[in-house]
Coordinates of C-alpha atoms in Angstrom, one line a residue:
Chain W
M1 CA 99.2 126.6 131.1
S2 CA 99.4 126.4 135.0
A3 CA 101.2 123.9 137.1
Q4 CA 98.1 122.7 138.8
R5 CA 96.9 122.0 135.1
I6 CA 99.9 119.9 133.8
N7 CA 99.8 117.8 137.5
E8 CA 96.1 117.0 136.5
V9 CA 97.1 115.8 133.0
V10 CA 100.0 114.0 134.1
S11 CA 98.2 112.3 137.0
F12 CA 95.4 111.0 134.7
L13 CA 97.8 109.6 132.4
N14 CA 99.8 107.9 134.9
L15 CA 96.4 106.6 136.4
E16 CA 95.7 105.2 132.9
A17 CA 99.2 103.5 132.6
D18 CA 99.3 102.0 136.0
M19 CA 95.9 100.5 135.4
L20 CA 97.5 98.7 132.4
D21 CA 100.3 97.7 134.2
Q22 CA 98.6 96.2 137.3
G23 CA 95.8 94.3 134.6
E24 CA 93.0 96.3 135.6
F25 CA 91.5 96.9 132.3
D26 CA 87.8 96.9 133.3
S27 CA 88.6 100.3 135.0
W28 CA 90.6 101.2 132.0
L29 CA 87.7 101.0 129.9
T30 CA 85.8 103.8 132.1
L31 CA 88.5 106.4 131.3
W32 CA 87.0 106.4 127.7
H33 CA 84.3 108.5 126.0
P34 CA 82.0 106.1 124.3
D35 CA 83.0 107.5 121.0
G36 CA 86.7 107.2 121.7
R37 CA 89.3 105.3 119.4
Y38 CA 92.3 103.6 121.0
I39 CA 95.0 103.5 117.7
V40 CA 98.4 101.7 117.0
P41 CA 99.3 102.8 114.0
I42 CA 101.9 101.2 111.5
E43 CA 102.8 104.5 109.0
P44 CA 104.7 106.4 111.1
H45 CA 103.8 109.5 108.7
C46 CA 99.9 109.2 108.2
D47 CA 97.0 110.7 110.3
D48 CA 94.1 109.3 108.3
F49 CA 93.9 106.3 110.5
E50 CA 90.8 105.1 109.4
N51 CA 91.3 104.7 105.6
I52 CA 94.7 102.6 106.4
L53 CA 96.0 99.5 108.1
N54 CA 96.9 99.7 111.6
F55 CA 97.6 97.7 114.3
A56 CA 95.2 98.2 116.5
F57 CA 91.8 101.0 115.8
D58 CA 90.1 100.2 118.6
D59 CA 86.1 101.7 118.9
D60 CA 84.3 101.1 122.4
A61 CA 83.1 97.3 121.2
M62 CA 86.5 96.4 119.9
R63 CA 88.0 97.6 123.3
R64 CA 85.6 95.7 125.1
K65 CA 86.4 92.5 123.1
R66 CA 90.0 93.2 123.6
V67 CA 89.6 93.6 127.6
Q68 CA 87.1 90.3 127.1
R69 CA 90.6 88.5 125.3
L70 CA 93.0 89.1 127.7
Y71 CA 90.4 88.2 130.8
S72 CA 89.0 85.2 129.1
G73 CA 91.9 82.6 129.6
E74 CA 90.9 81.7 126.0
S75 CA 94.2 83.2 124.3
I76 CA 97.5 80.8 124.8
S77 CA 99.4 84.3 123.6
T78 CA 97.6 86.3 126.7
T79 CA 97.7 83.3 129.5
P80 CA 99.8 83.8 131.3
R81 CA 99.4 87.3 130.3
A82 CA 102.8 89.4 129.7
R83 CA 104.0 91.4 132.8
T84 CA 104.7 95.3 131.8
I85 CA 106.0 97.7 133.3
R86 CA 105.6 101.4 131.4
M87 CA 106.9 104.7 132.3
L88 CA 105.6 108.2 131.1
A89 CA 107.5 111.4 130.5
R90 CA 108.4 114.3 128.6
H91 CA 104.8 115.4 128.6
R92 CA 103.9 118.3 126.2
I93 CA 100.7 119.8 126.1
L94 CA 99.7 120.8 122.5
A95 CA 96.3 122.7 123.0
D96 CA 93.9 123.3 126.0
T97 CA 90.7 124.2 125.2
P98 CA 87.5 124.5 127.4
S99 CA 86.5 121.4 125.6
R100 CA 89.8 119.4 124.5
L101 CA 93.1 118.8 125.5
E102 CA 96.1 117.6 123.7
V103 CA 98.8 116.2 124.8
R104 CA 101.9 114.3 124.1
C105 CA 104.6 112.0 126.0
A106 CA 107.0 109.5 125.7
Q107 CA 106.4 105.9 126.7
S108 CA 109.1 103.5 127.7
L109 CA 107.7 100.2 128.3
W110 CA 109.6 96.9 129.1
E111 CA 107.4 93.6 128.6
Y112 CA 108.7 90.1 130.3
R113 CA 107.0 87.1 129.3
K114 CA 108.6 83.2 129.5
G115 CA 111.9 84.0 130.3
K116 CA 112.0 86.8 127.3
A117 CA 112.5 90.8 128.0
Q118 CA 111.5 93.1 125.2
H119 CA 111.7 97.0 125.0
Y120 CA 108.9 99.1 123.2
V121 CA 109.4 103.0 123.1
A122 CA 106.7 105.1 121.5
D123 CA 105.2 109.0 121.5
L124 CA 101.6 108.3 122.8
H125 CA 99.2 111.1 121.4
Y126 CA 96.1 112.0 123.4
Q127 CA 93.1 113.9 123.1
L128 CA 91.1 114.6 126.3
L129 CA 87.8 115.7 126.8
P130 CA 87.8 117.7 130.4
Q131 CA 85.0 116.4 133.2
P132 CA 83.9 117.9 136.1
E133 CA 86.7 115.4 137.6
G134 CA 89.4 114.4 135.6
F135 CA 89.0 113.4 131.7
L136 CA 87.4 111.2 129.6
I137 CA 90.2 109.6 126.8
E138 CA 89.0 110.4 123.1
R139 CA 91.8 109.3 121.0
K140 CA 94.9 107.4 122.4
V141 CA 97.5 107.3 119.7
V142 CA 100.4 104.6 120.4
R143 CA 103.1 105.9 117.7
L144 CA 105.3 102.5 118.3
L145 CA 109.6 104.1 117.4
N146 CA 109.9 101.0 115.4
S147 CA 105.7 100.4 113.8
D148 CA 107.1 99.9 110.2
G149 CA 109.4 97.4 111.0
Y150 CA 108.7 94.1 112.4
L151 CA 106.9 93.3 115.8
S152 CA 106.7 90.2 118.0
S153 CA 103.7 89.5 119.4
I154 CA 102.1 92.3 121.9
G155 CA 99.5 90.6 124.4
Y156 CA 98.6 93.6 126.4
I157 CA 97.5 96.8 125.9
L158 CA 99.9 99.4 124.9
Chain Q
M1 CA 112.1 52.9 112.5
E2 CA 115.7 54.5 111.1
T3 CA 117.6 56.1 113.8
I4 CA 118.8 59.8 112.9
P5 CA 119.9 61.7 115.7
V6 CA 118.4 65.4 115.8
T7 CA 121.4 66.8 116.8
N8 CA 124.8 66.6 115.7
I9 CA 123.8 65.9 112.3
D10 CA 126.9 65.8 109.4
P11 CA 127.2 68.6 108.0
G12 CA 127.9 66.8 104.7
L13 CA 124.6 65.4 104.2
S14 CA 124.0 63.1 101.7
H15 CA 121.0 63.3 99.4
K16 CA 120.3 59.8 100.8
A17 CA 120.7 60.9 104.1
I18 CA 118.3 63.7 103.8
A19 CA 115.8 61.7 101.8
G20 CA 115.7 60.1 104.9
L21 CA 114.6 62.6 107.3
V22 CA 110.9 62.8 105.0
R23 CA 108.4 59.9 105.1
H24 CA 104.9 60.0 103.6
D25 CA 103.5 60.5 106.6
R26 CA 106.4 62.3 108.7
V27 CA 109.1 64.0 108.9
H28 CA 112.4 64.0 111.0
T29 CA 112.4 67.3 113.8
S30 CA 115.8 68.0 112.5
L31 CA 113.9 70.1 109.6
Y32 CA 113.3 72.6 112.5
T33 CA 116.5 72.6 114.4
S34 CA 119.4 71.8 112.3
P35 CA 121.4 74.7 110.9
A36 CA 123.5 72.9 108.2
L37 CA 119.7 71.9 106.7
F38 CA 118.9 75.5 106.6
E39 CA 121.8 76.6 105.0
L40 CA 121.3 74.2 102.2
E41 CA 117.6 75.1 101.9
M42 CA 118.9 78.6 100.8
E43 CA 120.4 77.0 98.6
R44 CA 118.9 74.5 97.1
I45 CA 115.2 75.8 97.4
F46 CA 114.7 79.4 97.8
S47 CA 117.8 79.8 95.0
R48 CA 116.8 77.5 92.8
T49 CA 112.9 77.7 92.7
W50 CA 110.5 80.1 92.2
V51 CA 109.8 82.6 94.7
W52 CA 107.1 85.5 95.6
V53 CA 108.6 88.8 95.5
A54 CA 105.9 91.2 95.2
H55 CA 102.4 91.9 93.7
E56 CA 102.5 94.7 90.7
S57 CA 100.0 96.7 92.4
E58 CA 103.3 97.6 94.7
V59 CA 105.3 98.8 91.8
P60 CA 102.3 100.6 89.6
E61 CA 104.5 103.2 88.0
P62 CA 107.8 103.2 86.3
G63 CA 110.3 104.0 89.0
S64 CA 108.2 102.3 91.4
F65 CA 110.3 99.8 93.6
K66 CA 109.9 97.9 96.6
S67 CA 112.4 96.1 98.5
S68 CA 111.8 92.3 99.2
F69 CA 113.9 89.2 99.9
V70 CA 114.7 86.0 97.9
G71 CA 115.6 83.7 100.7
T72 CA 117.6 85.7 102.7
Q73 CA 119.2 87.7 99.8
P74 CA 118.0 90.9 99.6
V75 CA 116.3 92.5 96.1
I76 CA 114.8 95.2 94.7
V77 CA 111.5 94.9 92.9
V78 CA 111.4 98.0 90.1
R79 CA 109.3 98.7 87.0
D80 CA 111.5 100.7 84.3
R81 CA 110.6 102.8 81.9
K82 CA 109.5 100.7 79.4
R83 CA 106.7 98.7 82.2
N84 CA 108.9 96.1 82.2
I85 CA 109.3 94.5 86.3
N86 CA 112.9 93.8 87.3
V87 CA 114.2 91.9 90.2
L88 CA 117.5 92.9 90.9
L89 CA 119.9 92.0 93.7
N90 CA 120.6 94.6 96.1
R91 CA 124.0 94.8 95.9
C92 CA 126.6 97.4 94.0
R93 CA 128.5 95.1 91.7
H94 CA 131.6 97.2 93.1
R95 CA 132.4 96.5 96.6
A96 CA 128.7 95.0 97.7
A97 CA 126.9 98.0 99.5
T98 CA 123.4 97.5 98.8
V99 CA 122.4 100.5 96.8
C100 CA 118.6 100.6 98.3
E101 CA 117.7 101.0 102.3
H102 CA 113.9 102.0 101.5
R103 CA 110.8 99.6 101.7
R104 CA 109.7 101.2 98.9
G105 CA 109.3 104.4 97.1
K106 CA 110.0 106.0 93.2
T107 CA 113.2 106.7 91.6
N108 CA 115.0 107.5 88.2
N109 CA 118.0 105.1 89.2
F110 CA 120.1 103.3 91.9
V111 CA 123.0 105.2 93.3
C112 CA 125.4 102.9 95.4
P113 CA 126.0 105.9 98.6
Y114 CA 129.8 104.6 99.0
H115 CA 131.9 105.2 95.7
G116 CA 129.0 106.7 93.4
W117 CA 128.4 104.0 90.8
G118 CA 124.9 104.4 89.2
Y119 CA 122.6 102.0 87.7
G120 CA 119.7 102.3 85.7
L121 CA 116.4 100.9 86.7
D122 CA 116.8 97.8 84.5
G123 CA 120.0 97.2 86.6
S124 CA 122.4 98.6 83.9
L125 CA 125.7 100.1 85.4
R126 CA 125.2 103.6 83.8
G127 CA 128.1 105.3 84.9
V128 CA 131.1 105.4 87.6
P129 CA 133.0 108.7 88.9
H130 CA 136.7 109.5 88.1
P131 CA 136.1 106.5 85.7
E132 CA 139.8 107.5 84.4
S133 CA 141.7 104.9 87.0
Y134 CA 140.2 102.1 85.6
G135 CA 141.5 102.7 82.0
D136 CA 139.9 99.7 80.1
A137 CA 139.3 97.5 82.7
L138 CA 136.2 98.7 83.4
D139 CA 133.5 96.5 81.7
K140 CA 130.1 98.2 82.2
A141 CA 128.0 95.7 80.1
E142 CA 129.4 93.2 82.3
L143 CA 128.7 94.9 85.8
G144 CA 125.0 95.2 85.9
M145 CA 123.4 94.4 89.6
V146 CA 122.7 91.1 89.0
R147 CA 119.1 90.3 87.4
L148 CA 116.6 87.6 88.3
R149 CA 114.5 85.7 86.2
T150 CA 111.2 87.4 86.5
E151 CA 107.3 86.2 85.7
S152 CA 104.1 87.0 87.0
Y153 CA 101.1 85.3 87.3
G154 CA 97.5 87.1 88.1
G155 CA 99.6 90.3 89.0
M156 CA 101.9 88.2 91.7
I157 CA 105.4 88.5 91.1
F158 CA 107.7 85.7 91.3
A159 CA 111.8 85.8 90.7
T160 CA 114.2 83.0 90.8
F161 CA 118.1 83.0 91.1
Q162 CA 117.8 79.6 88.4
E163 CA 118.1 80.9 84.7
D164 CA 117.2 77.1 83.4
I165 CA 114.3 76.9 85.3
A166 CA 110.8 75.9 83.7
P167 CA 108.2 78.9 83.3
L168 CA 106.4 79.9 86.5
S169 CA 103.0 78.6 84.8
D170 CA 104.1 75.0 84.9
F171 CA 105.4 75.7 88.3
L172 CA 102.0 76.9 89.8
G173 CA 100.1 74.4 87.4
P174 CA 96.5 73.8 89.2
A175 CA 97.4 76.7 91.5
K176 CA 96.7 79.1 88.7
K177 CA 93.0 78.7 88.9
W178 CA 92.6 79.1 92.4
I179 CA 94.7 82.0 92.0
D180 CA 92.1 83.6 89.6
L181 CA 89.6 82.9 92.1
F182 CA 91.5 84.7 94.8
M183 CA 91.6 87.7 92.5
K184 CA 87.8 88.0 92.7
Q185 CA 88.2 89.8 95.8
G186 CA 88.5 93.1 93.6
A187 CA 84.5 92.5 93.1
G188 CA 85.7 93.8 89.6
Y189 CA 88.0 96.4 91.0
P190 CA 91.7 96.1 90.8
I191 CA 93.3 94.4 93.3
Q192 CA 95.8 96.9 95.4
A193 CA 98.0 94.9 97.9
T194 CA 98.7 97.8 100.7
Q195 CA 100.4 98.0 103.9
A196 CA 101.4 94.5 106.0
H197 CA 101.7 92.9 109.5
R198 CA 105.1 92.3 109.8
F199 CA 106.2 90.5 113.0
R200 CA 108.8 87.8 114.1
F201 CA 108.6 84.2 115.6
P202 CA 111.6 82.5 117.2
G203 CA 110.6 79.3 115.0
N204 CA 111.7 77.8 111.6
W205 CA 110.0 79.0 108.3
K206 CA 108.2 75.8 107.7
I207 CA 105.9 75.7 110.5
Q208 CA 104.2 78.5 109.5
L209 CA 104.3 77.3 106.0
E210 CA 102.1 74.2 107.7
N211 CA 100.3 76.5 109.5
T212 CA 98.7 78.1 106.6
T213 CA 97.3 74.6 105.6
D214 CA 96.7 73.7 109.0
G215 CA 92.5 73.8 109.7
Y216 CA 93.1 71.4 113.0
H217 CA 94.0 74.1 115.1
F218 CA 91.7 76.4 114.1
P219 CA 88.9 76.0 116.7
I220 CA 91.5 75.4 119.3
V221 CA 94.2 78.3 119.4
H222 CA 91.8 80.4 117.9
K223 CA 89.0 80.3 120.8
S224 CA 89.8 84.0 121.8
F225 CA 88.7 85.2 118.6
L226 CA 85.9 82.9 117.7
S227 CA 84.6 84.4 121.0
S228 CA 84.2 88.1 120.0
V229 CA 82.8 87.5 116.6
D230 CA 79.1 86.9 116.4
K231 CA 77.2 83.9 116.3
Q232 CA 77.1 83.3 112.5
T233 CA 80.5 84.1 111.7
E234 CA 81.6 81.7 114.6
E235 CA 79.4 79.0 113.1
M236 CA 80.9 79.5 109.8
L237 CA 84.6 79.4 110.9
N238 CA 83.5 76.0 112.7
F239 CA 84.3 74.3 109.7
V240 CA 86.6 71.1 110.6
D241 CA 83.2 69.3 111.0
G242 CA 82.4 70.8 107.6
G243 CA 82.4 70.0 103.9
G244 CA 86.0 71.6 103.3
Y245 CA 88.7 69.7 101.9
V246 CA 92.7 70.2 101.7
E247 CA 93.8 68.9 98.2
D248 CA 97.9 68.7 96.8
L249 CA 98.0 70.6 93.9
G250 CA 101.7 69.2 93.0
N251 CA 105.0 71.1 93.3
G252 CA 104.7 71.8 97.0
H253 CA 101.3 73.5 96.7
S254 CA 98.0 73.3 97.9
V255 CA 94.6 74.3 98.8
M256 CA 92.4 73.9 101.5
V257 CA 89.3 74.9 101.6
M258 CA 87.4 75.7 104.8
I259 CA 84.2 77.6 103.5
P260 CA 83.1 75.6 100.3
D261 CA 80.1 78.5 99.5
L262 CA 83.3 81.0 99.3
V263 CA 85.3 79.2 96.5
D264 CA 84.0 81.3 93.7
L265 CA 82.9 84.7 95.5
E266 CA 80.8 85.8 92.4
E267 CA 78.4 82.7 93.0
N268 CA 74.9 82.4 94.4
L269 CA 75.4 85.9 94.9
E270 CA 71.5 85.9 96.0
A271 CA 72.1 84.1 99.2
D272 CA 71.2 86.1 102.5
I273 CA 73.7 89.1 103.3
P274 CA 75.6 87.9 106.3
E275 CA 74.4 89.6 109.7
R276 CA 78.2 91.1 110.5
F277 CA 77.9 92.8 106.9
L278 CA 74.4 94.1 106.6
S279 CA 74.6 97.4 107.9
L280 CA 77.6 98.1 104.9
A281 CA 75.3 96.6 102.7
Q282 CA 73.0 99.2 103.5
A283 CA 75.8 101.7 103.2
L284 CA 76.8 100.8 99.7
R285 CA 73.3 100.6 98.6
D286 CA 73.0 104.1 99.7
E287 CA 75.7 105.2 97.7
G288 CA 73.7 103.9 94.7
H289 CA 75.2 100.7 93.9
E290 CA 73.3 97.9 92.1
E291 CA 71.8 95.4 94.2
M292 CA 74.4 92.7 92.5
Q293 CA 77.2 94.8 92.7
V294 CA 76.6 95.3 97.0
R295 CA 76.5 91.7 97.0
R296 CA 79.4 91.1 95.1
I297 CA 81.7 94.1 97.0
V298 CA 80.4 92.7 100.4
R299 CA 81.7 89.2 99.5
A300 CA 84.6 90.7 98.6
V301 CA 85.2 92.1 101.7
G302 CA 85.0 88.8 103.5
G303 CA 87.2 87.2 101.5
S304 CA 87.6 83.7 99.8
G305 CA 87.0 80.8 101.9
F306 CA 89.9 79.1 101.0
N307 CA 93.9 79.3 101.6
L308 CA 96.2 78.6 98.9
N309 CA 99.7 78.0 100.1
L310 CA 102.3 78.1 97.1
F311 CA 105.7 76.9 98.2
P312 CA 108.0 77.7 99.5
N313 CA 106.9 81.6 100.7
V314 CA 103.3 82.7 99.6
A315 CA 99.7 82.3 100.1
C316 CA 96.2 83.6 99.2
S317 CA 95.0 83.4 102.8
M318 CA 91.5 84.2 102.6
A319 CA 91.7 88.0 102.0
F320 CA 95.6 88.8 102.5
F321 CA 98.6 87.7 101.0
R322 CA 100.9 85.8 103.5
V323 CA 104.3 86.1 103.1
L324 CA 107.0 84.4 105.1
Q325 CA 111.2 85.0 105.0
P326 CA 113.2 82.9 107.0
I327 CA 115.6 85.1 109.0
S328 CA 117.9 81.8 110.3
V329 CA 116.7 78.0 111.2
R330 CA 115.1 79.1 114.2
E331 CA 113.5 83.0 113.4
T332 CA 111.0 83.7 110.7
E333 CA 109.6 87.3 109.7
I334 CA 105.8 86.9 108.5
H335 CA 104.5 89.6 106.7
H336 CA 100.2 89.7 106.2
V337 CA 100.0 92.2 103.7
A338 CA 96.2 93.7 103.4
I339 CA 94.4 93.6 100.0
E340 CA 91.9 96.7 98.9
M341 CA 90.0 97.0 96.1
K342 CA 91.4 99.9 94.1
G343 CA 89.2 102.8 93.4
G344 CA 86.7 100.4 95.4
P345 CA 84.3 102.3 98.0
A346 CA 86.2 103.7 100.9
I347 CA 83.5 102.1 103.1
A348 CA 84.3 98.5 101.7
N349 CA 87.6 98.9 102.0
R350 CA 87.6 100.2 105.6
A351 CA 85.2 97.2 106.3
R352 CA 87.9 94.9 104.9
L353 CA 90.9 96.9 106.7
R354 CA 89.1 96.4 110.0
L355 CA 88.5 92.5 109.4
H356 CA 92.6 92.4 108.9
E357 CA 93.1 93.9 111.9
H358 CA 90.9 92.4 114.2
F359 CA 92.6 88.9 113.4
Q360 CA 95.9 89.4 112.0
G361 CA 99.3 91.0 113.5
P362 CA 100.9 91.5 116.5
M363 CA 97.8 93.0 118.3
G364 CA 95.4 90.7 116.5
F365 CA 92.8 88.6 117.9
G366 CA 94.4 85.4 116.0
T367 CA 98.2 85.8 114.9
P368 CA 99.7 86.0 118.5
D369 CA 97.9 82.6 119.3
D370 CA 99.0 81.4 115.8
A371 CA 102.8 82.5 117.0
E372 CA 102.5 81.2 120.6
A373 CA 101.9 78.2 119.4
W374 CA 104.8 78.0 116.6
E375 CA 107.1 79.3 119.1
R376 CA 106.2 76.2 121.2
V377 CA 106.3 73.8 118.3
Q378 CA 110.2 75.0 117.9
R379 CA 110.9 74.9 121.8
G380 CA 109.5 71.5 122.1
A381 CA 111.2 70.5 118.9
G382 CA 114.7 71.2 120.9
S383 CA 113.8 67.8 123.2
G384 CA 114.4 64.7 122.2
D385 CA 116.7 62.5 120.3
D386 CA 115.1 60.9 117.8
L387 CA 111.4 62.1 117.5
W388 CA 109.4 62.4 114.5
I389 CA 107.0 65.3 113.6
M390 CA 103.5 63.7 112.8
L391 CA 101.9 64.3 109.0
N392 CA 99.1 61.2 109.0
R393 CA 96.2 63.4 109.8
G394 CA 93.7 62.8 106.6
L395 CA 95.6 59.7 105.5
P396 CA 93.0 56.8 105.3
G397 CA 90.3 59.3 103.5
E398 CA 92.9 60.5 101.0
R399 CA 91.5 59.9 97.6
P400 CA 92.2 61.6 93.8
G401 CA 90.6 64.8 93.4
A402 CA 90.4 66.9 90.7
D403 CA 94.4 68.0 90.9
G404 CA 95.9 65.3 93.3
P405 CA 95.1 63.4 96.9
R406 CA 92.4 65.2 98.6
S407 CA 91.3 64.4 102.1
D408 CA 88.7 65.9 104.6
V409 CA 89.6 70.0 105.6
S410 CA 91.9 69.2 108.6
A411 CA 93.7 66.8 106.6
E412 CA 97.7 67.4 106.7
T413 CA 97.6 66.8 102.9
G414 CA 99.1 70.1 102.4
M415 CA 101.8 69.4 104.7
R416 CA 102.8 66.1 103.4
A417 CA 102.7 67.9 99.9
A418 CA 105.0 70.7 100.8
Y419 CA 107.2 68.3 102.2
Q420 CA 107.8 65.9 99.4
Q421 CA 108.9 69.2 97.2
W422 CA 111.1 69.7 100.0
K423 CA 112.7 66.4 99.5
N424 CA 112.7 67.2 96.0
Y425 CA 114.8 69.9 95.9
M426 CA 117.3 69.1 98.8
T427 CA 118.0 65.8 97.0
E428 CA 118.2 67.8 93.9
G429 CA 115.9 65.6 92.1
G430 CA 113.3 68.3 91.8
Q431 CA 114.8 71.0 89.8
G432 CA 113.4 73.1 87.1
V433 CA 109.6 71.6 88.4

């Protein structure tokens, strides 16, 4: 694994993280392969996401609706939208083939809204499809540390 | 109007003072804010009535257990070897440690991790390490885990600390026929309670209780959800001007019928399949299901057209169980338990899960907006000196229904029913049923 390859991956994931913190959701949509899945599971040890309840299991259409909802001003839990700042670290490339790259990293995210700050920590597990320039996201799984505990409303994209 | 301060309520609340907080058309704001009232609620409501703890499908086999709560008290729901369901207080009789910290699982017994006291699946004390030090002082028959009285209806398990309470069947009364209707969303397969969306909001439990029978808020709070569904579904869910109704079913229970055509899921199956389910219907046909069964399953996926609100902590709400758990006077935990058809077609169960994810849970398109509204109720309730929560919507149009007063779909009839029951329990006039 070359340092350049790791840099490419980390740069791409940092770009995604920054788009989400800055509220550039339309740009975020362009990072995805049309068949990609955005998944926020509940069960920590289950990989069969399709046949189990998740917090989010978004295909392209649901991702677009989620973004639309954030922009619409129709939802009182996202207007005003929570401010978020997230840091990614501890990247580990799990597989790297010409057709697919798998990477896991840690995410530490702070949310602030209406005088209240909350902290969410998660493992992010990506499947990325290498492109002539950069990558497209084929799958992003956000495994929250406390996913099987109780959460509060999350009015943004993890 | 009688003056009752929101703050500084006398902790020695008399029955008369409590009764004065609930009128036929309004309740006093202190019901959301008074820690003294909350303490009394745990004692006089949650410790004295039937409280939902689990669905039978969550404890399918001998040894299957689930952790739950009755009010703020932790309990274990467990099926024993005789297949009886026991609800046990999660507390060792020695020095009080909880004997189980798993949410669910399967076990042969419960062993306290502190000193090793071991209990059977029925809660009986089986053995203690090094018993010789007790001599004759250890009466094992007296020191089983505390067992709550437990009864079920339609697979829904309820427990109570009140040994001499009237049977669950009497407590549910006319709600039973609505439970029967709700269970039709198995489409002939057994109902399976699966994972839940769990979240907390900073507000009193009764704010959430009200919401399940509040049709008025739907088009306002859930505008962003309605914008995310197809036109036909949006029209179906714009039910506030429709022919639905809310009916008081007695004992604090109520039903809100939002979509009258979907009260009995097995009626009028010849009706057109909604557009959003056309591809699912075709996929089911391709799997070889008969046309009527296809229609039955598709109906089941969409869920029932009503919310059955059972006092005090559970609702059969369209396509899921809504469970509320009071944490403190101003904090409540909610579980939205997804329901599947056990052994049913995987494509249909997947469709149910995706619908649940779309609306429910902390990342759904519906629940977070509800939670925001409830949180605002609690914040607002902290202001003002002698203000009331108004519950008079739909009163002028209220008429006798099949089982109790009935009014239009956005009436506050169900809330009035719940608060009258609250008053009965809190003034200790409603023990038993």
